[in-house]
Backbone as CSV, one residue per row, in Angstrom:
resi,resn,N_x,N_y,N_z,CA_x,CA_y,CA_z,C_x,C_y,C_z
1,MET,0.844,-1.189,0.000,0.000,0.000,0.000,0.884,1.245,0.000
2,ALA,0.647,2.138,-0.932,1.444,3.357,-1.040,1.098,4.295,0.102
3,ARG,2.121,4.860,0.679,1.936,5.774,1.786,2.243,7.190,1.326
4,THR,1.371,8.123,1.617,1.594,9.513,1.265,2.628,10.099,2.213
5,GLN,3.669,10.680,1.632,4.721,11.308,2.423,4.353,12.763,2.670
6,ARG,4.463,13.200,3.884,4.227,14.609,4.208,5.311,15.092,5.152
7,ASN,5.948,16.172,4.774,6.933,16.836,5.611,6.615,18.309,5.559
8,GLN,7.013,19.023,6.576,6.812,20.462,6.548,8.079,21.152,6.991
9,ILE,8.456,22.153,6.246,9.563,23.018,6.601,8.939,24.338,7.008
10,PRO,9.370,24.930,8.127,8.754,26.170,8.582,8.653,27.201,7.465
11,GLY,7.477,27.791,7.350,7.238,28.835,6.368,6.976,28.337,4.962
12,SER,6.787,27.038,4.790,6.546,26.526,3.447,5.310,25.648,3.419
13,ALA,4.907,25.302,2.223,3.741,24.445,2.035,4.096,23.001,2.345
14,MET,3.078,22.198,2.628,3.297,20.768,2.791,3.200,20.124,1.416
15,VAL,3.960,19.063,1.210,3.975,18.374,-0.069,3.487,16.951,0.123
16,SER,2.550,16.554,-0.713,2.146,15.155,-0.714,2.617,14.540,-2.023
17,ASP,2.374,13.256,-2.169,2.900,12.555,-3.331,2.151,12.852,-4.628
18,ARG,1.150,13.686,-4.654,0.443,14.016,-5.893,0.129,15.504,-6.016
19,ASP,0.809,16.362,-5.291,0.504,17.785,-5.277,0.734,18.512,-6.606
20,LEU,1.591,17.988,-7.446,1.872,18.643,-8.727,1.252,17.872,-9.889
21,LEU,0.215,17.115,-9.583,-0.422,16.238,-10.555,-0.767,16.967,-11.855
22,GLY,-0.199,16.479,-12.949,-0.508,17.015,-14.265,0.193,18.303,-14.631
23,ARG,0.984,18.865,-13.744,1.697,20.110,-14.034,2.995,19.816,-14.774
24,SER,3.258,20.543,-15.841,4.486,20.375,-16.623,5.574,21.244,-16.027
25,VAL,6.655,20.605,-15.577,7.742,21.333,-14.930,9.043,21.091,-15.691
26,LEU,9.636,22.166,-16.136,10.915,22.112,-16.836,12.045,22.054,-15.820
27,ILE,13.012,21.189,-16.062,14.235,21.141,-15.256,15.393,21.520,-16.170
28,ALA,16.142,22.554,-15.799,17.376,22.930,-16.486,18.497,22.792,-15.466
29,GLU,19.199,21.676,-15.536,20.231,21.329,-14.544,21.274,20.460,-15.238
30,ASP,22.562,20.777,-15.033,23.611,20.026,-15.707,24.287,18.962,-14.848
31,ASP,23.964,18.904,-13.576,24.485,17.833,-12.726,23.556,16.628,-12.878
32,TYR,24.054,15.575,-13.507,23.209,14.426,-13.847,22.497,13.848,-12.624
33,PHE,23.228,13.639,-11.552,22.638,12.980,-10.383,21.589,13.862,-9.704
34,TRP,21.863,15.154,-9.590,20.897,16.083,-8.995,19.671,16.217,-9.901
35,ALA,19.891,16.301,-11.212,18.770,16.376,-12.157,17.896,15.133,-12.054
36,ASP,18.517,13.970,-11.897,17.765,12.722,-11.774,16.955,12.691,-10.471
37,GLU,17.535,13.212,-9.390,16.790,13.299,-8.127,15.582,14.221,-8.269
38,LEU,15.786,15.361,-8.910,14.675,16.296,-9.140,13.590,15.642,-9.989
39,ARG,14.005,14.991,-11.074,13.046,14.319,-11.955,12.231,13.295,-11.177
40,SER,12.891,12.490,-10.382,12.204,11.466,-9.596,11.239,12.090,-8.588
41,GLY,11.684,13.122,-7.898,10.828,13.793,-6.917,9.613,14.436,-7.549
42,LEU,9.812,15.088,-8.686,8.692,15.727,-9.383,7.695,14.692,-9.883
43,ARG,8.200,13.605,-10.435,7.299,12.545,-10.903,6.515,11.948,-9.743
44,SER,7.171,11.784,-8.608,6.476,11.257,-7.425,5.367,12.188,-6.964
45,ALA,5.546,13.488,-7.222,4.528,14.471,-6.860,3.497,14.640,-7.967
46,GLY,3.587,13.821,-9.027,2.593,13.837,-10.090,2.889,14.735,-11.263
47,ALA,4.049,15.384,-11.258,4.370,16.322,-12.333,4.760,15.601,-13.620
48,ILE,4.554,16.299,-14.716,5.072,15.886,-16.019,6.399,16.613,-16.157
49,VAL,7.484,15.864,-16.236,8.817,16.463,-16.246,9.259,16.738,-17.676
50,LEU,9.657,17.969,-17.912,10.215,18.392,-19.195,11.726,18.494,-18.999
51,GLY,12.457,17.606,-19.617,13.903,17.562,-19.439,14.288,16.388,-18.569
52,PRO,15.342,16.503,-17.864,16.160,17.696,-17.618,17.025,18.075,-18.822
53,PHE,17.274,19.369,-18.923,18.115,19.922,-19.967,19.414,20.392,-19.335
54,ALA,20.535,19.979,-19.915,21.843,20.279,-19.339,22.519,21.477,-19.982
55,THR,21.918,22.013,-21.048,22.527,23.157,-21.730,21.496,24.269,-21.909
56,VAL,22.006,25.475,-22.032,21.142,26.632,-22.271,20.391,26.457,-23.582
57,GLY,21.089,26.015,-24.625,20.454,25.844,-25.928,19.296,24.868,-25.903
58,ALA,19.473,23.734,-25.236,18.404,22.732,-25.167,17.207,23.264,-24.381
59,ALA,17.476,23.955,-23.276,16.387,24.514,-22.474,15.649,25.599,-23.258
60,LEU,16.390,26.450,-23.955,15.762,27.509,-24.754,14.895,26.935,-25.867
61,THR,15.346,25.857,-26.479,14.551,25.228,-27.541,13.180,24.833,-27.014
62,LEU,13.147,24.261,-25.817,11.859,23.859,-25.227,11.035,25.093,-24.859
63,VAL,11.666,26.066,-24.211,10.951,27.259,-23.747,10.375,28.050,-24.921
64,GLU,11.068,28.056,-26.041,10.594,28.801,-27.203,9.632,28.003,-28.076
65,SER,9.388,26.768,-27.716,8.429,25.934,-28.446,7.023,26.212,-27.915
66,PRO,6.016,25.654,-28.577,4.649,25.841,-28.076,4.299,24.957,-26.873
67,ALA,5.273,24.227,-26.349,5.015,23.341,-25.206,4.460,24.126,-24.019
68,ILE,3.561,23.512,-23.306,3.021,24.111,-22.090,4.007,23.863,-20.963
69,VAL,4.415,24.938,-20.312,5.320,24.865,-19.174,4.612,25.551,-18.018
70,ASP,4.263,24.766,-16.995,3.564,25.323,-15.835,4.509,25.887,-14.789
71,GLY,5.758,25.445,-14.801,6.742,25.898,-13.843,8.117,25.422,-14.265
72,ALA,9.152,26.003,-13.662,10.510,25.632,-14.052,11.454,25.686,-12.858
73,ILE,12.412,24.774,-12.893,13.514,24.747,-11.936,14.771,24.986,-12.760
74,LEU,15.494,26.037,-12.440,16.603,26.477,-13.277,17.874,26.659,-12.472
75,ASN,18.937,25.991,-12.907,20.276,26.245,-12.391,20.850,27.378,-13.242
76,ILE,21.508,28.325,-12.628,22.035,29.482,-13.352,23.238,29.123,-14.215
77,ASP,24.055,28.178,-13.781,25.238,27.783,-14.542,24.996,26.415,-15.164
78,LEU,24.842,26.388,-16.485,24.667,25.134,-17.212,25.895,24.915,-18.088
79,ARG,26.737,24.006,-17.648,27.982,23.676,-18.373,28.810,24.914,-18.693
80,GLY,28.940,25.780,-17.707,29.783,26.959,-17.846,29.120,28.150,-18.515
81,GLU,27.874,28.023,-18.911,27.149,29.121,-19.550,26.011,29.579,-18.641
82,ARG,25.896,30.874,-18.450,24.815,31.416,-17.634,23.489,31.223,-18.356
83,SER,22.478,30.833,-17.618,21.172,30.527,-18.207,20.197,31.706,-18.126
84,TYR,20.724,32.918,-18.135,19.880,34.098,-18.032,18.877,34.189,-19.180
85,ALA,19.252,33.784,-20.379,18.319,33.846,-21.514,17.116,32.948,-21.263
86,VAL,17.346,31.800,-20.644,16.244,30.891,-20.315,15.342,31.540,-19.264
87,ALA,15.962,32.071,-18.209,15.189,32.725,-17.145,14.371,33.886,-17.702
88,ASP,14.985,34.708,-18.529,14.289,35.868,-19.101,13.095,35.432,-19.949
89,ARG,13.285,34.388,-20.736,12.188,33.905,-21.599,11.055,33.318,-20.764
90,LEU,11.404,32.575,-19.708,10.371,32.030,-18.815,9.583,33.157,-18.155
91,ILE,10.289,34.167,-17.687,9.629,35.311,-17.043,8.727,36.022,-18.049
92,ALA,9.208,36.204,-19.282,8.393,36.855,-20.323,7.127,36.062,-20.615
93,ARG,7.195,34.745,-20.485,6.028,33.887,-20.711,5.180,33.733,-19.445
94,ALA,5.562,34.415,-18.372,4.862,34.356,-17.082,4.855,32.939,-16.504
95,VAL,5.948,32.210,-16.718,6.092,30.870,-16.157,6.727,31.000,-14.773
96,PRO,6.073,30.466,-13.739,6.659,30.500,-12.402,8.014,29.789,-12.409
97,LEU,9.008,30.446,-11.847,10.394,30.005,-11.934,11.005,29.882,-10.556
98,LEU,11.736,28.804,-10.351,12.500,28.593,-9.130,13.956,28.446,-9.534
99,ILE,14.814,29.309,-9.013,16.247,29.206,-9.282,16.859,28.373,-8.164
100,VAL,17.535,27.294,-8.551,18.244,26.433,-7.599,19.695,26.439,-8.047
101,THR,20.540,27.101,-7.281,21.901,27.367,-7.733,22.885,27.415,-6.571
102,GLY,24.139,27.297,-6.901,25.195,27.461,-5.915,25.581,28.916,-5.720
103,TYR,25.061,29.791,-6.582,25.361,31.217,-6.476,24.514,31.855,-5.380
104,ASP,25.132,32.775,-4.644,24.334,33.481,-3.640,23.561,34.597,-4.324
105,GLU,22.645,35.187,-3.592,21.745,36.192,-4.146,22.487,37.375,-4.753
106,ALA,23.592,37.778,-4.133,24.349,38.932,-4.610,24.986,38.685,-5.978
107,ALA,25.186,37.440,-6.357,25.820,37.109,-7.636,24.842,37.166,-8.804
108,LEU,23.562,37.229,-8.519,22.554,37.237,-9.582,22.200,38.669,-9.976
109,PRO,21.871,38.875,-11.253,21.449,40.212,-11.684,20.220,40.688,-10.897
110,ALA,20.137,41.976,-10.688,19.043,42.571,-9.912,17.671,42.233,-10.479
111,ARG,17.585,41.979,-11.786,16.279,41.696,-12.387,15.661,40.400,-11.866
112,TYR,16.440,39.572,-11.171,15.916,38.328,-10.608,15.620,38.438,-9.108
113,ALA,15.621,39.647,-8.598,15.386,39.850,-7.162,14.042,39.282,-6.714
114,GLY,13.045,39.304,-7.567,11.722,38.807,-7.212,11.510,37.330,-7.502
115,VAL,12.536,36.655,-8.003,12.426,35.231,-8.325,12.864,34.415,-7.121
116,ARG,12.048,33.439,-6.771,12.380,32.559,-5.640,13.685,31.826,-5.943
117,ARG,14.613,31.800,-4.965,15.920,31.181,-5.140,16.227,30.277,-3.970
118,LEU,16.722,29.095,-4.281,17.233,28.182,-3.268,18.708,27.973,-3.550
119,GLU,19.505,27.989,-2.493,20.937,27.824,-2.654,21.335,26.378,-2.397
120,LYS,22.091,25.809,-3.325,22.602,24.443,-3.176,23.650,24.427,-2.080
121,PRO,23.772,23.344,-1.368,22.997,22.110,-1.497,21.624,22.256,-0.847
122,VAL,20.654,21.582,-1.424,19.274,21.620,-0.949,18.666,20.249,-1.211
123,CYS,17.690,19.871,-0.425,17.070,18.559,-0.637,15.877,18.688,-1.584
124,VAL,15.544,17.580,-2.222,14.446,17.566,-3.190,13.141,17.993,-2.538
125,ARG,12.869,17.550,-1.323,11.630,17.907,-0.622,11.501,19.426,-0.509
126,THR,12.593,20.115,-0.199,12.570,21.575,-0.096,12.257,22.209,-1.449
127,VAL,12.814,21.653,-2.527,12.536,22.164,-3.869,11.056,21.977,-4.198
128,LEU,10.517,20.798,-3.895,9.099,20.551,-4.171,8.210,21.505,-3.379
129,GLU,8.537,21.736,-2.129,7.749,22.662,-1.320,7.832,24.079,-1.875
130,ALA,9.001,24.462,-2.346,9.154,25.786,-2.960,8.335,25.879,-4.243
131,MET,8.297,24.795,-5.013,7.484,24.790,-6.234,6.009,25.030,-5.909
132,LEU,5.543,24.442,-4.832,4.142,24.617,-4.441,3.830,26.054,-4.047
133,SER,4.848,26.786,-3.620,4.611,28.172,-3.204,4.565,29.127,-4.407
134,LEU,4.955,28.645,-5.587,4.941,29.497,-6.775,3.528,29.653,-7.291
135,ARG,3.180,30.816,-7.710,1.876,31.073,-8.295,2.074,31.678,-9.653
136,PRO,1.301,31.338,-10.620,0.067,30.570,-10.599,0.253,29.084,-10.930
137,LEU,1.348,28.464,-10.499,1.613,27.062,-10.823,0.429,26.180,-10.489
138,LEU,-0.168,26.379,-9.330,-1.297,25.519,-8.926,-2.624,26.186,-9.194
């Protein structure tokens, strides 16, 4: 019998195993193992995973396509290239965006001040809870 997992981090939403049911979430991450953990966690929460994409070009191709993207998880450094073009395009399309990066807030351009950011290392559960706090994702 499948058991619903619930954890709560102070100040965040609770996540169950189907909270992102049917939502298309783009992953732009170049660390294979971390991207695989994110993919697994998102699928467990019911999301349709787009990617993961390890390069800016691959992520941009998806973002510029007619694909429906309900939300995105974006690492700022993809194989040595800054993914600002991806972030800018997602913002222009009004796609809720979560930046998960090793860069601190001061290293990011001021135009991303209003974008939710998590600093690595971070656990998948925290990323999922942050995704639930994005609007209008749900």
